[in-house]
PDB file of C-alpha atoms in Angstrom:
ATOM      1  CA  MET A   1      -7.213  14.018  -7.476  1.00 51.00           C
ATOM      2  CA  ARG A   2      -9.831  11.728  -8.953  1.00 58.00           C
ATOM      3  CA  ILE A   3     -10.204   8.128  -7.852  1.00 59.00           C
ATOM      4  CA  LYS A   4     -11.975   5.636 -10.071  1.00 68.00           C
ATOM      5  CA  TRP A   5     -12.601   2.104  -8.787  1.00 69.00           C
ATOM      6  CA  THR A   6     -13.009  -0.707 -11.287  1.00 73.00           C
ATOM      7  CA  LEU A   7     -13.375  -4.433 -10.793  1.00 74.00           C
ATOM      8  CA  GLU A   8     -11.752  -6.846 -13.187  1.00 72.00           C
ATOM      9  CA  ALA A   9     -12.579 -10.522 -13.487  1.00 70.00           C
ATOM     10  CA  GLU A  10      -9.956 -12.839 -11.996  1.00 66.00           C
ATOM     11  CA  ASP A  11      -9.302 -14.457 -15.371  1.00 64.00           C
ATOM     12  CA  GLU A  12      -9.129 -11.094 -17.163  1.00 64.00           C
ATOM     13  CA  PRO A  13      -5.542  -9.972 -17.781  1.00 60.00           C
ATOM     14  CA  VAL A  14      -4.559  -6.729 -16.094  1.00 58.00           C
ATOM     15  CA  PRO A  15      -3.111  -4.287 -18.655  1.00 58.00           C
ATOM     16  CA  ALA A  16       0.632  -3.705 -18.239  1.00 57.00           C
ATOM     17  CA  THR A  17       0.234   0.076 -17.909  1.00 52.00           C
ATOM     18  CA  PRO A  18      -2.643   2.446 -17.224  1.00 50.00           C
ATOM     19  CA  GLU A  19      -4.453   3.893 -20.248  1.00 54.00           C
ATOM     20  CA  GLN A  20      -3.064   7.374 -19.655  1.00 54.00           C
ATOM     21  CA  GLY A  21       0.319   8.415 -18.344  1.00 59.00           C
ATOM     22  CA  ASN A  22      -1.161  10.553 -15.569  1.00 66.00           C
ATOM     23  CA  ARG A  23      -2.976   7.679 -13.906  1.00 80.00           C
ATOM     24  CA  LEU A  24      -1.888   5.590 -10.975  1.00 86.00           C
ATOM     25  CA  ARG A  25      -3.426   2.148 -10.711  1.00 88.00           C
ATOM     26  CA  VAL A  26      -3.822   0.304  -7.406  1.00 90.00           C
ATOM     27  CA  VAL A  27      -4.215  -3.463  -7.783  1.00 90.00           C
ATOM     28  CA  ILE A  28      -5.554  -5.499  -4.857  1.00 91.00           C
ATOM     29  CA  ASP A  29      -5.454  -9.235  -5.454  1.00 90.00           C
ATOM     30  CA  HIS A  30      -4.133 -12.549  -4.138  1.00 90.00           C
ATOM     31  CA  ASN A  31      -0.633 -12.271  -5.640  1.00 89.00           C
ATOM     32  CA  PRO A  32       1.897 -12.896  -2.832  1.00 88.00           C
ATOM     33  CA  GLY A  33       4.661 -11.038  -4.675  1.00 88.00           C
ATOM     34  CA  MET A  34       8.342 -11.798  -4.261  1.00 82.00           C
ATOM     35  CA  TYR A  35       9.502 -14.406  -1.773  1.00 76.00           C
ATOM     36  CA  LEU A  36      11.037 -12.594   1.206  1.00 73.00           C
ATOM     37  CA  GLY A  37      11.744 -15.525   3.506  1.00 68.00           C
ATOM     38  CA  ALA A  38       9.843 -15.241   6.790  1.00 66.00           C
ATOM     39  CA  ASP A  39       8.569 -11.746   5.965  1.00 76.00           C
ATOM     40  CA  VAL A  40       5.716 -10.941   3.617  1.00 80.00           C
ATOM     41  CA  ALA A  41       5.121  -7.702   1.744  1.00 90.00           C
ATOM     42  CA  VAL A  42       1.568  -6.396   1.980  1.00 92.00           C
ATOM     43  CA  GLY A  43       2.299  -3.898  -0.790  1.00 94.00           C
ATOM     44  CA  TRP A  44       4.919  -2.953  -3.341  1.00 95.00           C
ATOM     45  CA  VAL A  45       5.784  -0.629  -6.203  1.00 94.00           C
ATOM     46  CA  SER A  46       7.939  -1.750  -9.131  1.00 92.00           C
ATOM     47  CA  PHE A  47      10.582   0.568 -10.528  1.00 94.00           C
ATOM     48  CA  GLU A  48      11.986   0.930 -14.024  1.00 93.00           C
ATOM     49  CA  GLY A  49      15.413   2.382 -13.383  1.00 93.00           C
ATOM     50  CA  ASP A  50      14.863   5.173 -10.868  1.00 92.00           C
ATOM     51  CA  GLN A  51      11.229   5.798 -11.840  1.00 93.00           C
ATOM     52  CA  PRO A  52       8.299   4.049 -10.161  1.00 94.00           C
ATOM     53  CA  ARG A  53       5.835   2.338 -12.484  1.00 92.00           C
ATOM     54  CA  PRO A  54       2.350   3.880 -12.157  1.00 91.00           C
ATOM     55  CA  GLU A  55       1.008   0.862 -10.281  1.00 91.00           C
ATOM     56  CA  ILE A  56       0.803   0.025  -6.589  1.00 93.00           C
ATOM     57  CA  HIS A  57       0.207  -3.600  -5.748  1.00 94.00           C
ATOM     58  CA  LEU A  58      -1.505  -4.692  -2.508  1.00 95.00           C
ATOM     59  CA  SER A  59      -1.706  -8.365  -1.557  1.00 94.00           C
ATOM     60  CA  TYR A  60      -4.923  -9.384   0.184  1.00 94.00           C
ATOM     61  CA  THR A  61      -3.408 -12.855   0.649  1.00 92.00           C
ATOM     62  CA  ASN A  62      -0.372 -11.493   2.495  1.00 92.00           C
ATOM     63  CA  ALA A  63      -2.493  -9.231   4.713  1.00 92.00           C
ATOM     64  CA  VAL A  64      -4.639 -12.222   5.722  1.00 90.00           C
ATOM     65  CA  ALA A  65      -1.483 -14.310   6.291  1.00 88.00           C
ATOM     66  CA  GLY A  66      -0.053 -11.559   8.490  1.00 87.00           C
ATOM     67  CA  LEU A  67      -3.235 -11.447  10.554  1.00 86.00           C
ATOM     68  CA  ALA A  68      -3.216 -15.248  10.891  1.00 82.00           C
ATOM     69  CA  ARG A  69       0.429 -15.148  11.984  1.00 82.00           C
ATOM     70  CA  ILE A  70      -0.271 -12.806  14.907  1.00 79.00           C
ATOM     71  CA  SER A  71      -3.541 -14.459  15.933  1.00 75.00           C
ATOM     72  CA  PRO A  72      -3.447 -17.921  17.446  1.00 66.00           C
ATOM     73  CA  ARG A  73      -5.362 -20.441  15.362  1.00 62.00           C
ATOM     74  CA  THR A  74      -8.118 -20.676  17.991  1.00 58.00           C
ATOM     75  CA  MET A  75      -8.462 -16.892  18.014  1.00 63.00           C
ATOM     76  CA  MET A  76      -8.934 -16.738  14.233  1.00 61.00           C
ATOM     77  CA  HIS A  77     -12.018 -18.937  14.596  1.00 60.00           C
ATOM     78  CA  LEU A  78     -13.431 -16.582  17.222  1.00 61.00           C
ATOM     79  CA  LEU A  79     -12.895 -13.452  15.148  1.00 69.00           C
ATOM     80  CA  SER A  80     -16.024 -12.710  13.229  1.00 72.00           C
ATOM     81  CA  GLN A  81     -15.514 -12.530   9.480  1.00 69.00           C
ATOM     82  CA  MET A  82     -16.544  -8.880   9.575  1.00 70.00           C
ATOM     83  CA  HIS A  83     -13.947  -7.977  12.203  1.00 81.00           C
ATOM     84  CA  SER A  84     -11.288  -9.962  10.364  1.00 83.00           C
ATOM     85  CA  ASP A  85     -12.141  -8.074   7.147  1.00 87.00           C
ATOM     86  CA  GLU A  86     -11.848  -4.752   9.018  1.00 89.00           C
ATOM     87  CA  LEU A  87      -8.376  -5.668  10.273  1.00 89.00           C
ATOM     88  CA  VAL A  88      -7.236  -6.727   6.804  1.00 91.00           C
ATOM     89  CA  ALA A  89      -8.665  -3.511   5.305  1.00 93.00           C
ATOM     90  CA  THR A  90      -6.788  -1.485   7.939  1.00 92.00           C
ATOM     91  CA  ALA A  91      -3.520  -3.203   6.998  1.00 93.00           C
ATOM     92  CA  LEU A  92      -4.137  -2.692   3.274  1.00 95.00           C
ATOM     93  CA  GLY A  93      -4.887   1.007   3.826  1.00 93.00           C
ATOM     94  CA  ARG A  94      -1.716   1.548   5.834  1.00 93.00           C
ATOM     95  CA  ALA A  95       0.321  -0.369   3.257  1.00 94.00           C
ATOM     96  CA  LEU A  96      -1.233   1.806   0.530  1.00 95.00           C
ATOM     97  CA  ALA A  97      -0.103   4.966   2.354  1.00 92.00           C
ATOM     98  CA  HIS A  98       3.446   3.568   2.523  1.00 93.00           C
ATOM     99  CA  GLU A  99       3.463   2.544  -1.157  1.00 94.00           C
ATOM    100  CA  LEU A 100       2.085   5.943  -2.203  1.00 93.00           C
ATOM    101  CA  GLY A 101       5.123   7.341  -0.412  1.00 92.00           C
ATOM    102  CA  HIS A 102       7.413   5.186  -2.567  1.00 93.00           C
ATOM    103  CA  TYR A 103       5.572   6.305  -5.692  1.00 93.00           C
ATOM    104  CA  LEU A 104       5.335  10.031  -4.971  1.00 92.00           C
ATOM    105  CA  LEU A 105       8.841  10.294  -3.524  1.00 93.00           C
ATOM    106  CA  GLU A 106      10.304   8.052  -6.264  1.00 93.00           C
ATOM    107  CA  LEU A 107      11.990   6.252  -3.397  1.00 91.00           C
ATOM    108  CA  LYS A 108      13.226   2.671  -3.767  1.00 92.00           C
ATOM    109  CA  GLU A 109      14.773   2.371  -0.327  1.00 91.00           C
ATOM    110  CA  HIS A 110      13.320   2.607   3.161  1.00 89.00           C
ATOM    111  CA  THR A 111      14.128   4.980   5.994  1.00 83.00           C
ATOM    112  CA  GLY A 112      14.512   4.210   9.680  1.00 75.00           C
ATOM    113  CA  GLY A 113      12.726   5.351  12.781  1.00 76.00           C
ATOM    114  CA  ASP A 114       8.988   5.874  12.987  1.00 74.00           C
ATOM    115  CA  GLU A 115       8.637   7.477   9.583  1.00 83.00           C
ATOM    116  CA  LEU A 116       6.034   6.323   7.079  1.00 88.00           C
ATOM    117  CA  MET A 117       8.777   4.954   4.858  1.00 90.00           C
ATOM    118  CA  HIS A 118      10.409   2.525   7.318  1.00 88.00           C
ATOM    119  CA  ALA A 119      10.752  -1.075   6.135  1.00 87.00           C
ATOM    120  CA  SER A 120       9.536  -3.445   8.852  1.00 86.00           C
ATOM    121  CA  TRP A 121       6.134  -2.811  10.363  1.00 87.00           C
ATOM    122  CA  THR A 122       4.908  -4.330  13.612  1.00 85.00           C
ATOM    123  CA  ALA A 123       1.561  -6.069  13.906  1.00 85.00           C
ATOM    124  CA  ASP A 124       0.250  -3.089  15.895  1.00 84.00           C
ATOM    125  CA  GLU A 125       1.322  -0.697  13.149  1.00 87.00           C
ATOM    126  CA  LEU A 126      -0.469  -2.759  10.506  1.00 89.00           C
ATOM    127  CA  PHE A 127      -3.541  -4.040  12.333  1.00 87.00           C
ATOM    128  CA  GLY A 128      -3.789  -2.031  15.558  1.00 84.00           C
ATOM    129  CA  PRO A 129      -6.882  -0.028  16.528  1.00 82.00           C
ATOM    130  CA  ILE A 130      -4.834   3.107  17.158  1.00 81.00           C
ATOM    131  CA  ARG A 131      -3.601   4.713  13.982  1.00 78.00           C
ATOM    132  CA  PRO A 132       0.180   5.027  14.128  1.00 77.00           C
ATOM    133  CA  ARG A 133       1.587   8.515  13.730  1.00 75.00           C
ATOM    134  CA  PHE A 134       3.897   7.941  10.809  1.00 76.00           C
ATOM    135  CA  ASN A 135       5.830  11.041   9.972  1.00 83.00           C
ATOM    136  CA  LEU A 136       7.137  12.486   6.757  1.00 87.00           C
ATOM    137  CA  THR A 137      10.227  14.647   6.884  1.00 86.00           C
ATOM    138  CA  THR A 138       9.910  18.283   5.815  1.00 89.00           C
ATOM    139  CA  ALA A 139      11.737  17.466   2.574  1.00 90.00           C
ATOM    140  CA  GLN A 140       9.379  14.532   1.884  1.00 89.00           C
ATOM    141  CA  ARG A 141       6.305  16.724   2.479  1.00 90.00           C
ATOM    142  CA  GLN A 142       7.676  19.382   0.117  1.00 93.00           C
ATOM    143  CA  THR A 143       8.407  16.790  -2.584  1.00 92.00           C
ATOM    144  CA  ILE A 144       4.906  15.325  -2.374  1.00 89.00           C
ATOM    145  CA  SER A 145       3.285  18.781  -2.317  1.00 90.00           C
ATOM    146  CA  SER A 146       5.207  19.847  -5.414  1.00 89.00           C
ATOM    147  CA  LYS A 147       3.895  16.796  -7.283  1.00 84.00           C
ATOM    148  CA  LEU A 148       0.294  17.103  -6.136  1.00 83.00           C
ATOM    149  CA  LEU A 149      -0.034  20.889  -6.433  1.00 76.00           C
ATOM    150  CA  PRO A 150      -0.212  20.933 -10.274  1.00 69.00           C
ATOM    151  CA  ALA A 151      -2.993  18.311 -10.166  1.00 61.00           C
ATOM    152  CA  VAL A 152      -4.939  20.352  -7.602  1.00 58.00           C
ATOM    153  CA  GLN A 153      -4.604  23.491  -9.713  1.00 55.00           C
ATOM    154  CA  LEU A 154      -5.944  21.650 -12.771  1.00 55.00           C
ATOM    155  CA  THR A 155      -9.057  20.521 -10.909  1.00 58.00           C
ATOM    156  CA  LYS A 156      -9.866  24.104  -9.862  1.00 60.00           C
ATOM    157  CA  ARG A 157     -10.137  25.302 -13.472  1.00 55.00           C
TER     158      ARG A 157
END
């Protein structure tokens, strides 16, 4: 799997779809996404019918808002900018793993328990120093493997 990072100017429109059908684009910006009441989504995937669009969206703004919500206002001033950035990056990375699950599993809904695909995440799960052990079911692992295996075989040629 090849990852290519590109930066686009804030005023530059983001194309509606990736250039090639086999590409997945991850957009990180300040878009807060849909209004969810008291909750905020750090990431999301849009679906067309039952198929996920090849784009994962991560909201930097919502990750920062989530961190501010769990940290008292006085504590936010004490957090160094570098440490705050590390916590936000941790949350964005964990949200990306979850959204990749939606994309690869073509899964609109969430599961329960401590699986990667559960809906509501605690502050510790998003920002905590100890990486949560999110599980995939055997069926989910097999589905993801079957989708990634052809790509791996192509890169070995």
